[in-house]
């Protein structure tokens, strides 16, 4: 149930000729997908009811039968397609599966629906030609308004399949998102027109109701958070720090996230950000690392304003579930780069609970020392009194670290040392280790062997072990594989929790 299907890759995409083409589901997900595909194929082509006496009559009736059945099956999948693609999916609460898991199944439902639609279209094309020749085909398919719309929406479904492929989502996400909404907005009423003479309207109405419910809940969330909410933003290197105070305070749980709409930059777009912490006044703390699109524009906006900038935002959330890591005797938190935003929320929660006898380890690998500023206040709080064993690995060598940033607001060796009167020692000319008694170290020019760390943690733990990871695909895939290889070496239960976005 735990490993990826092939090659240990789940979050890391499969690449050919330098292009990312797709990612592999987990094994249990792959088993469900294979069963789903086989079931759909079987249900299309079994249980024939043929009454023709001649071979020609038998063939014509069989073709029409399969064409009808595949069309009905494709139509009945529409509500599931909309339900699994929504943010406010009641099935997430029923199953405990993540939004990413349902998004993956959403895509596979769409693929099977397109396959069934192809069988439906090809079947009726063959039927009309076999039954009355090309003249009958032209009359029934092009002169019939409802059937003509069937051809149009089949073509639209093909375009949706192409633009929803992983390379488009990965490299041109904003273009994909707008195109997806527009195409589906034409597809659904087109399907209703196609079904005008065939019945089954209830499925399009059900899909529309699901879509409207999802949008209604989104609007309610935004209104409750405050339509005039402002965010205080300021730049930290290549990331933007945001402090947002919703009108109505919703206590965010560790690992939860919210969608932000930035009024200054394409207000119709929303992007998910992990909620690092909830302050006493109800403010949410976010960090957005500049990638492309909105996050890059947000950083430029903050960098061009001296001091702190205030921008108007809409907040939709919080979403997501929280993992029950507080129940485990040993908790290993692993973050890579900006993945610290999700992991830090668990570190803060465990630190504030301070459960007696619990052992918490926090590993964070990041490229540059300046990136520690992303979570400066939170890191200083977690480092206090040594409850959490913190190990930070800065992969850039000590001798080449950037010196251009202002040190007045930096969290560096000096500020970390001031937390608990520690010291820094040179190990090599290019490496440096800074230790803050009793349980904090900063290592330059190296990265941890996470396979070894996970194996030793599980073998040495007394009681249940929870491993939480968030970061680049290579890191989280390594963590998943390492836990799967060592899950039977613990004295009690060992669980792996992953907070990473994938697009199977």
Tab-separated table of C-alpha atoms in Angstrom:
chain	number	residue	atom	x	y	z
A	1	UNK	CA	0.000	0.000	0.000
A	2	UNK	CA	2.840	2.426	0.758
A	3	UNK	CA	5.348	2.378	-2.138
A	4	UNK	CA	5.072	4.035	-5.530
A	5	UNK	CA	4.075	1.744	-8.384
A	6	UNK	CA	7.410	1.688	-10.210
A	7	UNK	CA	10.980	2.880	-9.612
A	8	UNK	CA	10.177	4.574	-6.311
A	9	UNK	CA	8.833	7.623	-8.156
A	10	UNK	CA	5.555	9.190	-7.139
A	11	UNK	CA	6.053	12.953	-6.871
A	12	UNK	CA	9.026	13.052	-9.243
A	13	UNK	CA	7.738	13.053	-12.831
A	14	UNK	CA	8.755	10.565	-15.487
A	15	UNK	CA	10.980	12.388	-17.963
A	16	UNK	CA	11.793	11.728	-21.619
A	17	UNK	CA	14.130	13.941	-23.652
A	18	UNK	CA	14.262	16.438	-20.788
A	19	UNK	CA	10.453	16.865	-20.642
A	20	UNK	CA	8.256	15.831	-17.693
A	21	UNK	CA	5.427	13.658	-19.002
A	22	UNK	CA	3.586	12.298	-15.988
A	23	UNK	CA	3.951	10.931	-12.465
A	24	UNK	CA	3.152	7.462	-11.196
A	25	UNK	CA	0.375	6.796	-8.685
A	26	UNK	CA	0.986	4.774	-5.542
A	27	UNK	CA	0.507	1.018	-5.734
A	28	UNK	CA	-2.914	1.011	-4.074
A	29	UNK	CA	-4.020	3.831	-6.370
A	30	UNK	CA	-2.757	1.943	-9.419
A	31	UNK	CA	-4.696	-1.156	-8.369
A	32	UNK	CA	-7.898	0.876	-8.081
A	33	UNK	CA	-7.262	2.520	-11.461
A	34	UNK	CA	-6.620	-0.816	-13.199
A	35	UNK	CA	-9.785	-2.266	-11.646
A	36	UNK	CA	-11.774	0.813	-12.665
A	37	UNK	CA	-10.548	0.632	-16.282
A	38	UNK	CA	-11.190	-3.110	-16.577
A	39	UNK	CA	-14.660	-2.777	-15.069
A	40	UNK	CA	-15.597	-0.066	-17.555
A	41	UNK	CA	-14.373	-2.062	-20.538
A	42	UNK	CA	-16.144	-5.216	-19.349
A	43	UNK	CA	-19.431	-3.438	-18.691
A	44	UNK	CA	-19.469	-1.969	-22.193
A	45	UNK	CA	-18.950	-5.226	-24.069
A	46	UNK	CA	-20.859	-7.877	-22.105
A	47	UNK	CA	-24.477	-9.059	-21.954
A	48	UNK	CA	-25.532	-8.606	-25.550
A	49	UNK	CA	-29.262	-8.734	-26.340
A	50	UNK	CA	-29.380	-9.522	-30.070
A	51	UNK	CA	-32.565	-10.621	-31.844
A	52	UNK	CA	-31.432	-10.481	-35.466
A	53	UNK	CA	-31.550	-13.717	-37.436
A	54	UNK	CA	-29.048	-12.919	-40.206
A	55	UNK	CA	-25.394	-12.057	-39.630
A	56	UNK	CA	-25.965	-8.553	-41.027
A	57	UNK	CA	-28.876	-7.872	-38.694
A	58	UNK	CA	-26.896	-9.276	-35.757
A	59	UNK	CA	-23.882	-7.044	-36.496
A	60	UNK	CA	-25.954	-3.879	-36.904
A	61	UNK	CA	-27.842	-4.463	-33.661
A	62	UNK	CA	-24.639	-5.314	-31.780
A	63	UNK	CA	-22.943	-2.110	-32.944
A	64	UNK	CA	-25.941	-0.005	-31.932
A	65	UNK	CA	-26.167	-1.809	-28.574
A	66	UNK	CA	-22.508	-1.094	-27.711
A	67	UNK	CA	-22.803	2.480	-28.943
A	68	UNK	CA	-25.847	3.088	-26.749
A	69	UNK	CA	-24.346	1.469	-23.678
A	70	UNK	CA	-21.027	3.336	-23.919
A	71	UNK	CA	-22.863	6.638	-24.357
A	72	UNK	CA	-25.029	6.001	-21.296
A	73	UNK	CA	-22.006	5.013	-19.201
A	74	UNK	CA	-20.116	8.144	-20.265
A	75	UNK	CA	-23.079	10.321	-19.300
A	76	UNK	CA	-23.493	8.725	-15.882
A	77	UNK	CA	-19.870	9.561	-15.030
A	78	UNK	CA	-20.400	13.332	-15.357
A	79	UNK	CA	-21.497	13.921	-11.717
A	80	UNK	CA	-18.522	11.913	-10.388
A	81	UNK	CA	-16.193	13.871	-12.657
A	82	UNK	CA	-17.390	17.181	-11.194
A	83	UNK	CA	-17.520	15.882	-7.614
A	84	UNK	CA	-13.966	14.519	-7.595
A	85	UNK	CA	-12.565	17.681	-9.199
A	86	UNK	CA	-14.054	20.064	-6.622
A	87	UNK	CA	-12.401	21.521	-3.537
A	88	UNK	CA	-15.452	20.959	-1.350
A	89	UNK	CA	-15.845	17.246	-1.996
A	90	UNK	CA	-17.816	15.503	0.754
A	91	UNK	CA	-16.100	12.230	-0.156
A	92	UNK	CA	-12.836	13.565	1.268
A	93	UNK	CA	-14.433	13.559	4.707
A	94	UNK	CA	-15.929	10.099	4.170
A	95	UNK	CA	-12.750	8.409	2.918
A	96	UNK	CA	-9.969	10.472	4.501
A	97	UNK	CA	-8.278	10.682	1.095
A	98	UNK	CA	-6.550	13.917	0.141
A	99	UNK	CA	-7.647	16.412	-2.493
A	100	UNK	CA	-4.686	15.271	-4.607
A	101	UNK	CA	-5.902	11.666	-4.552
A	102	UNK	CA	-9.369	12.691	-5.688
A	103	UNK	CA	-7.847	14.933	-8.358
A	104	UNK	CA	-5.978	11.915	-9.706
A	105	UNK	CA	-9.183	9.861	-9.815
A	106	UNK	CA	-10.924	12.863	-11.398
A	107	UNK	CA	-8.454	12.706	-14.282
A	108	UNK	CA	-8.861	8.962	-14.717
A	109	UNK	CA	-12.657	9.261	-14.726
A	110	UNK	CA	-12.236	11.880	-17.459
A	111	UNK	CA	-9.995	9.554	-19.461
A	112	UNK	CA	-12.450	6.680	-19.253
A	113	UNK	CA	-15.334	8.987	-20.070
A	114	UNK	CA	-13.480	10.108	-23.203
A	115	UNK	CA	-12.808	6.455	-24.147
A	116	UNK	CA	-16.491	5.626	-23.757
A	117	UNK	CA	-17.442	8.690	-25.797
A	118	UNK	CA	-15.109	7.552	-28.587
A	119	UNK	CA	-16.765	4.114	-28.585
A	120	UNK	CA	-20.162	5.841	-28.601
A	121	UNK	CA	-19.295	8.125	-31.522
A	122	UNK	CA	-17.529	5.436	-33.556
A	123	UNK	CA	-20.383	3.030	-32.876
A	124	UNK	CA	-23.117	5.302	-34.199
A	125	UNK	CA	-20.977	6.322	-37.164
A	126	UNK	CA	-20.642	2.633	-38.082
A	127	UNK	CA	-24.308	1.952	-37.354
A	128	UNK	CA	-25.682	4.668	-39.631
A	129	UNK	CA	-23.319	3.740	-42.459
A	130	UNK	CA	-24.080	0.011	-42.143
A	131	UNK	CA	-27.836	0.610	-41.854
A	132	UNK	CA	-28.365	3.177	-44.617
A	133	UNK	CA	-25.076	4.178	-46.196
A	134	UNK	CA	-23.319	7.539	-46.150
A	135	UNK	CA	-26.513	9.409	-47.027
A	136	UNK	CA	-28.186	8.105	-43.859
A	137	UNK	CA	-25.040	8.917	-41.875
A	138	UNK	CA	-24.992	12.508	-43.160
A	139	UNK	CA	-28.692	12.991	-42.442
A	140	UNK	CA	-28.595	11.500	-38.928
A	141	UNK	CA	-25.304	13.022	-37.771
A	142	UNK	CA	-25.186	16.464	-39.385
A	143	UNK	CA	-28.815	17.339	-40.090
A	144	UNK	CA	-29.900	16.244	-36.622
A	145	UNK	CA	-29.108	19.188	-34.313
A	146	UNK	CA	-28.725	17.070	-31.176
A	147	UNK	CA	-26.397	14.591	-32.875
A	148	UNK	CA	-24.359	17.418	-34.383
A	149	UNK	CA	-23.723	18.686	-30.876
A	150	UNK	CA	-22.600	15.172	-29.999
A	151	UNK	CA	-19.812	15.506	-32.575
A	152	UNK	CA	-18.908	18.949	-31.227
A	153	UNK	CA	-18.665	17.884	-27.593
A	154	UNK	CA	-16.661	14.790	-28.550
A	155	UNK	CA	-14.155	17.098	-30.239
A	156	UNK	CA	-14.217	19.357	-27.166
A	157	UNK	CA	-13.551	16.360	-24.923
A	158	UNK	CA	-10.522	15.508	-27.050
A	159	UNK	CA	-9.180	19.039	-26.694
A	160	UNK	CA	-9.790	18.913	-22.915
A	161	UNK	CA	-7.852	15.652	-22.727
A	162	UNK	CA	-4.899	17.165	-24.586
A	163	UNK	CA	-4.730	20.407	-22.614
A	164	UNK	CA	-5.184	18.551	-19.315
A	165	UNK	CA	-2.143	16.369	-19.998
A	166	UNK	CA	0.665	16.642	-17.439
A	167	UNK	CA	3.091	18.729	-19.584
A	168	UNK	CA	0.441	21.450	-20.044
A	169	UNK	CA	-0.501	21.449	-16.344
A	170	UNK	CA	3.139	21.431	-15.295
A	171	UNK	CA	4.646	24.005	-17.648
A	172	UNK	CA	1.649	26.270	-18.422
A	173	UNK	CA	-0.632	25.841	-15.408
A	174	UNK	CA	-2.392	29.208	-15.630
A	175	UNK	CA	-3.123	28.711	-19.348
A	176	UNK	CA	-4.387	25.200	-18.608
A	177	UNK	CA	-6.641	26.434	-15.801
A	178	UNK	CA	-8.363	29.140	-17.853
A	179	UNK	CA	-8.687	26.872	-20.884
A	180	UNK	CA	-10.057	24.023	-18.781
A	181	UNK	CA	-12.807	26.168	-17.248
A	182	UNK	CA	-13.820	27.647	-20.620
A	183	UNK	CA	-13.896	24.303	-22.429
A	184	UNK	CA	-15.879	22.571	-19.669
A	185	UNK	CA	-18.223	25.574	-19.603
A	186	UNK	CA	-19.062	24.874	-23.250
A	187	UNK	CA	-19.024	21.084	-22.887
A	188	UNK	CA	-21.748	20.744	-20.229
A	189	UNK	CA	-24.514	22.746	-21.992
A	190	UNK	CA	-23.424	21.087	-25.247
A	191	UNK	CA	-23.969	17.696	-23.644
A	192	UNK	CA	-27.398	18.816	-22.442
A	193	UNK	CA	-28.277	19.765	-26.032
A	194	UNK	CA	-27.026	16.432	-27.328
A	195	UNK	CA	-29.215	14.610	-24.812
A	196	UNK	CA	-32.318	16.616	-25.737
A	197	UNK	CA	-33.851	13.687	-27.662
A	198	UNK	CA	-32.315	10.881	-25.621
A	199	UNK	CA	-33.140	11.526	-21.967
A	200	UNK	CA	-30.606	11.244	-19.128
A	201	UNK	CA	-30.829	15.002	-18.482
A	202	UNK	CA	-30.682	14.411	-14.755
A	203	UNK	CA	-26.974	13.621	-14.916
A	204	UNK	CA	-26.102	17.015	-16.394
A	205	UNK	CA	-28.315	18.714	-13.809
A	206	UNK	CA	-26.598	16.742	-11.032
A	207	UNK	CA	-23.177	17.781	-12.337
A	208	UNK	CA	-24.285	21.417	-12.526
A	209	UNK	CA	-25.655	21.223	-8.969
A	210	UNK	CA	-22.332	19.818	-7.699
A	211	UNK	CA	-20.415	22.576	-9.480
A	212	UNK	CA	-22.726	25.273	-8.104
A	213	UNK	CA	-22.472	23.866	-4.567
A	214	UNK	CA	-18.681	23.880	-4.746
A	215	UNK	CA	-18.637	27.500	-5.959
A	216	UNK	CA	-21.201	28.520	-3.358
A	217	UNK	CA	-19.086	27.092	-0.530
A	218	UNK	CA	-16.018	28.831	-1.936
A	219	UNK	CA	-17.851	32.159	-1.954
A	220	UNK	CA	-19.097	31.595	1.607
A	221	UNK	CA	-15.542	30.892	2.764
A	222	UNK	CA	-14.272	34.069	1.106
A	223	UNK	CA	-17.103	36.171	2.564
A	224	UNK	CA	-16.561	34.791	6.063
A	225	UNK	CA	-12.855	35.563	5.806
A	226	UNK	CA	-13.706	39.100	4.693
A	227	UNK	CA	-14.081	40.495	1.178
A	228	UNK	CA	-11.974	43.513	2.188
A	229	UNK	CA	-9.170	41.566	3.877
A	230	UNK	CA	-5.661	42.939	3.477
A	231	UNK	CA	-2.350	41.110	3.665
A	232	UNK	CA	0.896	42.539	4.966
A	233	UNK	CA	3.658	41.360	2.660
A	234	UNK	CA	7.405	41.757	2.562
A	235	UNK	CA	10.148	40.067	0.583
A	236	UNK	CA	12.718	37.655	2.010
A	237	UNK	CA	15.159	36.771	-0.720
A	238	UNK	CA	13.226	34.786	-3.332
A	239	UNK	CA	10.075	34.406	-1.211
A	240	UNK	CA	7.236	36.600	0.015
A	241	UNK	CA	6.080	36.598	3.633
A	242	UNK	CA	2.350	37.227	4.058
A	243	UNK	CA	0.358	37.989	7.220
A	244	UNK	CA	-3.402	37.814	6.654
A	245	UNK	CA	-6.065	38.406	9.285
A	246	UNK	CA	-9.492	37.036	8.277
A	247	UNK	CA	-12.619	38.777	9.577
A	248	UNK	CA	-13.799	35.595	11.290
A	249	UNK	CA	-11.114	33.593	13.043
A	250	UNK	CA	-10.812	29.952	11.990
A	251	UNK	CA	-8.096	28.115	13.894
A	252	UNK	CA	-6.001	26.357	11.278
A	253	UNK	CA	-4.748	22.890	12.149
A	254	UNK	CA	-1.208	21.715	11.324
A	255	UNK	CA	-0.810	20.834	7.651
A	256	UNK	CA	-3.823	22.827	6.461
A	257	UNK	CA	-3.704	25.340	3.631
A	258	UNK	CA	-5.773	28.140	2.140
A	259	UNK	CA	-6.290	29.549	-1.345
A	260	UNK	CA	-5.344	33.188	-1.802
A	261	UNK	CA	-6.799	35.532	-4.420
A	262	UNK	CA	-4.563	38.579	-4.864
A	263	UNK	CA	-6.622	41.518	-6.096
A	264	UNK	CA	-3.555	43.281	-7.472
A	265	UNK	CA	-2.580	40.385	-9.747
A	266	UNK	CA	-5.298	38.553	-11.708
A	267	UNK	CA	-7.914	38.410	-8.951
A	268	UNK	CA	-9.741	35.514	-10.620
A	269	UNK	CA	-6.793	33.166	-9.970
A	270	UNK	CA	-6.316	31.382	-6.650
A	271	UNK	CA	-3.240	29.537	-5.430
A	272	UNK	CA	-2.877	27.199	-2.422
A	273	UNK	CA	-0.414	28.098	0.340
A	274	UNK	CA	0.352	26.203	3.531
A	275	UNK	CA	-0.649	27.985	6.737
A	276	UNK	CA	2.551	27.995	8.779
A	277	UNK	CA	0.988	29.343	11.948
A	278	UNK	CA	-2.085	31.059	13.367
A	279	UNK	CA	-1.253	34.012	15.611
A	280	UNK	CA	-3.113	34.913	18.794
A	281	UNK	CA	-5.003	37.669	16.959
A	282	UNK	CA	-6.234	35.162	14.348
A	283	UNK	CA	-3.768	36.109	11.617
A	284	UNK	CA	-2.549	33.442	9.222
A	285	UNK	CA	1.136	33.279	8.305
A	286	UNK	CA	2.008	32.272	4.723
A	287	UNK	CA	5.244	32.102	2.744
A	288	UNK	CA	5.114	32.076	-1.059
A	289	UNK	CA	8.320	31.148	-2.866
A	290	UNK	CA	8.603	32.841	-6.257
A	291	UNK	CA	8.228	30.312	-9.067
A	292	UNK	CA	6.288	31.668	-12.029
A	293	UNK	CA	3.040	33.506	-12.550
A	294	UNK	CA	1.341	34.941	-9.465
A	295	UNK	CA	4.082	34.078	-6.947
A	296	UNK	CA	6.703	35.821	-9.077
A	297	UNK	CA	4.494	38.891	-9.502
A	298	UNK	CA	3.809	38.922	-5.761
A	299	UNK	CA	7.536	38.938	-4.948
A	300	UNK	CA	8.252	41.752	-7.401
A	301	UNK	CA	5.417	43.766	-5.911
A	302	UNK	CA	6.772	43.333	-2.367
A	303	UNK	CA	10.375	44.012	-3.393
A	304	UNK	CA	9.554	47.366	-5.004
A	305	UNK	CA	7.870	48.802	-1.900
A	306	UNK	CA	10.124	49.967	0.971
A	307	UNK	CA	9.140	48.401	4.285
A	308	UNK	CA	5.969	46.331	4.415
A	309	UNK	CA	3.392	46.478	1.636
A	310	UNK	CA	-0.363	46.045	2.119
A	311	UNK	CA	-2.395	44.347	-0.592
A	312	UNK	CA	-6.024	43.335	-0.763
A	313	UNK	CA	-6.623	39.592	-0.799
A	314	UNK	CA	-9.407	37.082	-0.535
A	315	UNK	CA	-8.846	34.038	1.660
A	316	UNK	CA	-10.574	30.738	0.930
A	317	UNK	CA	-9.961	28.120	3.546
A	318	UNK	CA	-8.658	26.502	5.533
A	319	UNK	CA	-8.642	23.244	3.589
A	320	UNK	CA	-6.912	19.937	4.114
A	321	UNK	CA	-6.604	17.428	6.917
A	322	UNK	CA	-4.118	17.256	9.754
A	323	UNK	CA	-2.137	14.119	10.486
A	324	UNK	CA	-2.373	12.729	14.057
A	325	UNK	CA	1.392	12.896	14.665
A	326	UNK	CA	0.931	14.050	18.276
A	327	UNK	CA	-0.113	10.493	19.189
A	328	UNK	CA	3.266	8.967	18.310
A	329	UNK	CA	6.182	8.560	20.698
A	330	UNK	CA	8.694	9.526	17.975
A	331	UNK	CA	7.997	12.074	15.238
A	332	UNK	CA	10.463	12.668	12.393
A	333	UNK	CA	9.717	15.876	10.462
A	334	UNK	CA	11.533	16.236	7.127
A	335	UNK	CA	11.423	19.381	4.987
A	336	UNK	CA	13.147	20.402	1.800
A	337	UNK	CA	13.229	24.036	0.669
A	338	UNK	CA	9.852	25.765	0.791
A	339	UNK	CA	8.351	22.483	2.051
A	340	UNK	CA	9.221	23.801	5.512
A	341	UNK	CA	5.984	25.824	5.447
A	342	UNK	CA	3.897	22.674	5.904
A	343	UNK	CA	6.288	20.830	8.211
A	344	UNK	CA	6.826	23.855	10.461
A	345	UNK	CA	3.142	23.888	11.399
A	346	UNK	CA	3.559	20.390	12.874
A	347	UNK	CA	6.787	21.369	14.647
A	348	UNK	CA	5.060	24.343	16.281
A	349	UNK	CA	2.073	22.260	17.347
A	350	UNK	CA	4.253	19.539	18.877
A	351	UNK	CA	6.444	22.131	20.613
A	352	UNK	CA	3.406	23.846	22.176
A	353	UNK	CA	1.924	20.533	23.302
A	354	UNK	CA	5.298	19.444	24.745
A	355	UNK	CA	4.059	15.931	25.397
A	356	UNK	CA	6.167	14.255	28.060
A	357	UNK	CA	8.424	11.526	26.720
A	358	UNK	CA	7.842	12.393	23.072
A	359	UNK	CA	10.914	12.612	20.818
A	360	UNK	CA	10.626	15.096	17.939
A	361	UNK	CA	13.297	15.436	15.239
A	362	UNK	CA	13.167	18.191	12.630
A	363	UNK	CA	15.390	17.987	9.514
A	364	UNK	CA	15.379	20.884	7.048
A	365	UNK	CA	17.518	20.959	3.904
A	366	UNK	CA	17.697	24.313	2.138
A	367	UNK	CA	20.035	25.820	-0.413
A	368	UNK	CA	20.901	29.209	1.104
A	369	UNK	CA	21.197	30.562	4.631
A	370	UNK	CA	19.006	33.538	3.720
A	371	UNK	CA	16.097	31.146	3.325
A	372	UNK	CA	16.005	30.664	7.104
A	373	UNK	CA	14.278	34.049	7.204
A	374	UNK	CA	11.180	32.487	5.666
A	375	UNK	CA	10.261	31.071	9.070
A	376	UNK	CA	12.445	33.172	11.364
A	377	UNK	CA	9.994	33.673	14.244
A	378	UNK	CA	8.663	30.134	14.052
A	379	UNK	CA	12.134	28.593	13.950
A	380	UNK	CA	13.230	30.572	16.993
A	381	UNK	CA	10.139	29.417	18.907
A	382	UNK	CA	10.652	25.755	17.985
A	383	UNK	CA	14.336	25.977	18.960
A	384	UNK	CA	13.593	27.166	22.481
A	385	UNK	CA	14.202	24.809	25.442
A	386	UNK	CA	15.421	21.960	23.248
A	387	UNK	CA	12.143	20.016	23.062
A	388	UNK	CA	12.576	19.624	19.287
A	389	UNK	CA	15.872	18.247	17.971
A	390	UNK	CA	16.565	20.554	14.980
A	391	UNK	CA	19.103	19.829	12.261
A	392	UNK	CA	19.401	22.339	9.417
A	393	UNK	CA	21.457	21.535	6.327
A	394	UNK	CA	22.400	24.448	4.060
A	395	UNK	CA	23.700	22.893	0.851
A	396	UNK	CA	25.563	26.013	-0.315
A	397	UNK	CA	29.102	26.002	1.013
A	398	UNK	CA	30.009	28.389	3.810
A	399	UNK	CA	32.624	30.130	1.655
A	400	UNK	CA	30.158	30.831	-1.173
A	401	UNK	CA	27.063	31.872	0.788
A	402	UNK	CA	25.477	35.174	-0.234
A	403	UNK	CA	26.597	38.236	1.688
A	404	UNK	CA	24.362	40.734	-0.081
A	405	UNK	CA	21.386	40.456	2.247
A	406	UNK	CA	20.953	42.771	5.162
A	407	UNK	CA	22.087	41.063	8.364
A	408	UNK	CA	19.961	43.240	10.592
A	409	UNK	CA	16.910	41.081	9.965
A	410	UNK	CA	18.726	37.827	9.249
A	411	UNK	CA	18.405	34.659	11.234
A	412	UNK	CA	21.962	33.380	11.076
A	413	UNK	CA	24.535	31.657	13.242
A	414	UNK	CA	24.630	34.587	15.639
A	415	UNK	CA	20.879	34.831	16.137
A	416	UNK	CA	20.578	31.059	16.498
A	417	UNK	CA	23.396	31.064	19.026
A	418	UNK	CA	21.673	33.765	21.014
A	419	UNK	CA	18.702	31.488	21.524
A	420	UNK	CA	20.647	29.248	23.865
A	421	UNK	CA	24.274	30.428	24.024
A	422	UNK	CA	25.786	27.984	21.559
A	423	UNK	CA	28.913	28.115	19.418
A	424	UNK	CA	30.056	27.663	15.814
A	425	UNK	CA	33.052	25.536	14.845
A	426	UNK	CA	34.816	25.278	11.501
A	427	UNK	CA	34.976	21.708	10.259
A	428	UNK	CA	36.674	22.313	6.921
A	429	UNK	CA	37.473	25.362	4.847
A	430	UNK	CA	34.176	24.969	3.001
A	431	UNK	CA	32.031	23.575	5.822
A	432	UNK	CA	30.804	24.963	9.086
A	433	UNK	CA	28.724	23.464	11.876
A	434	UNK	CA	26.895	25.742	14.311
A	435	UNK	CA	25.491	24.077	17.415
A	436	UNK	CA	23.063	25.605	19.858
A	437	UNK	CA	22.759	23.542	23.024
A	438	UNK	CA	21.195	21.382	23.335
A	439	UNK	CA	19.408	20.296	20.220
A	440	UNK	CA	20.062	22.560	17.257
A	441	UNK	CA	22.750	22.358	14.579
A	442	UNK	CA	23.331	24.148	11.281
A	443	UNK	CA	25.480	22.318	8.724
A	444	UNK	CA	26.950	23.951	5.621
A	445	UNK	CA	28.027	22.354	2.355
A	446	UNK	CA	26.278	19.031	2.913
A	447	UNK	CA	22.926	17.319	2.936
A	448	UNK	CA	21.685	14.486	5.156
A	449	UNK	CA	21.390	10.868	4.075
A	450	UNK	CA	17.658	10.610	4.672
A	451	UNK	CA	17.566	6.864	4.081
A	452	UNK	CA	20.049	6.368	6.895
A	453	UNK	CA	18.287	8.921	9.126
A	454	UNK	CA	14.913	7.218	8.682
A	455	UNK	CA	16.331	3.733	9.217
A	456	UNK	CA	18.160	4.734	12.416
A	457	UNK	CA	15.163	6.666	13.740
A	458	UNK	CA	12.820	3.702	13.287
A	459	UNK	CA	15.248	1.149	14.728
A	460	UNK	CA	16.120	3.266	17.770
A	461	UNK	CA	12.605	4.455	18.564
A	462	UNK	CA	10.710	3.145	21.571
A	463	UNK	CA	7.066	3.199	20.554
A	464	UNK	CA	5.202	4.359	17.473
A	465	UNK	CA	6.966	6.386	14.786
A	466	UNK	CA	5.461	9.010	12.487
A	467	UNK	CA	7.476	10.304	9.521
A	468	UNK	CA	6.212	13.501	7.877
A	469	UNK	CA	7.833	14.864	4.724
A	470	UNK	CA	7.286	17.818	2.424
A	471	UNK	CA	9.592	19.183	-0.231
A	472	UNK	CA	11.002	18.425	-3.687
A	473	UNK	CA	9.915	15.239	-5.402
A	474	UNK	CA	13.318	13.581	-5.019
A	475	UNK	CA	13.248	14.119	-1.239
A	476	UNK	CA	9.706	12.922	-0.524
A	477	UNK	CA	10.056	9.936	-2.855
A	478	UNK	CA	13.251	8.944	-1.033
A	479	UNK	CA	11.475	9.281	2.318
A	480	UNK	CA	8.532	7.172	1.176
A	481	UNK	CA	10.830	4.452	-0.164
A	482	UNK	CA	12.959	4.466	3.007
A	483	UNK	CA	9.926	4.128	5.290
A	484	UNK	CA	8.557	1.286	3.143
A	485	UNK	CA	11.911	-0.531	3.376
A	486	UNK	CA	12.106	-0.146	7.166
A	487	UNK	CA	8.467	-0.254	8.247
A	488	UNK	CA	8.919	-3.692	9.816
A	489	UNK	CA	12.011	-2.727	11.824
A	490	UNK	CA	10.248	-0.668	14.469
A	491	UNK	CA	9.098	-1.951	17.818
A	492	UNK	CA	5.584	-0.639	17.186
A	493	UNK	CA	3.555	1.061	14.467
A	494	UNK	CA	5.389	3.079	11.795
A	495	UNK	CA	3.393	5.485	9.601
A	496	UNK	CA	4.398	7.752	6.754
A	497	UNK	CA	2.597	11.035	6.025
A	498	UNK	CA	3.336	13.003	2.895
A	499	UNK	CA	2.440	16.623	2.321
A	500	UNK	CA	3.279	17.085	-1.330
A	501	UNK	CA	1.405	17.909	-4.507
A	502	UNK	CA	1.515	15.371	-7.318
A	503	UNK	CA	-0.341	15.208	-10.630
A	504	UNK	CA	-0.879	11.605	-11.640
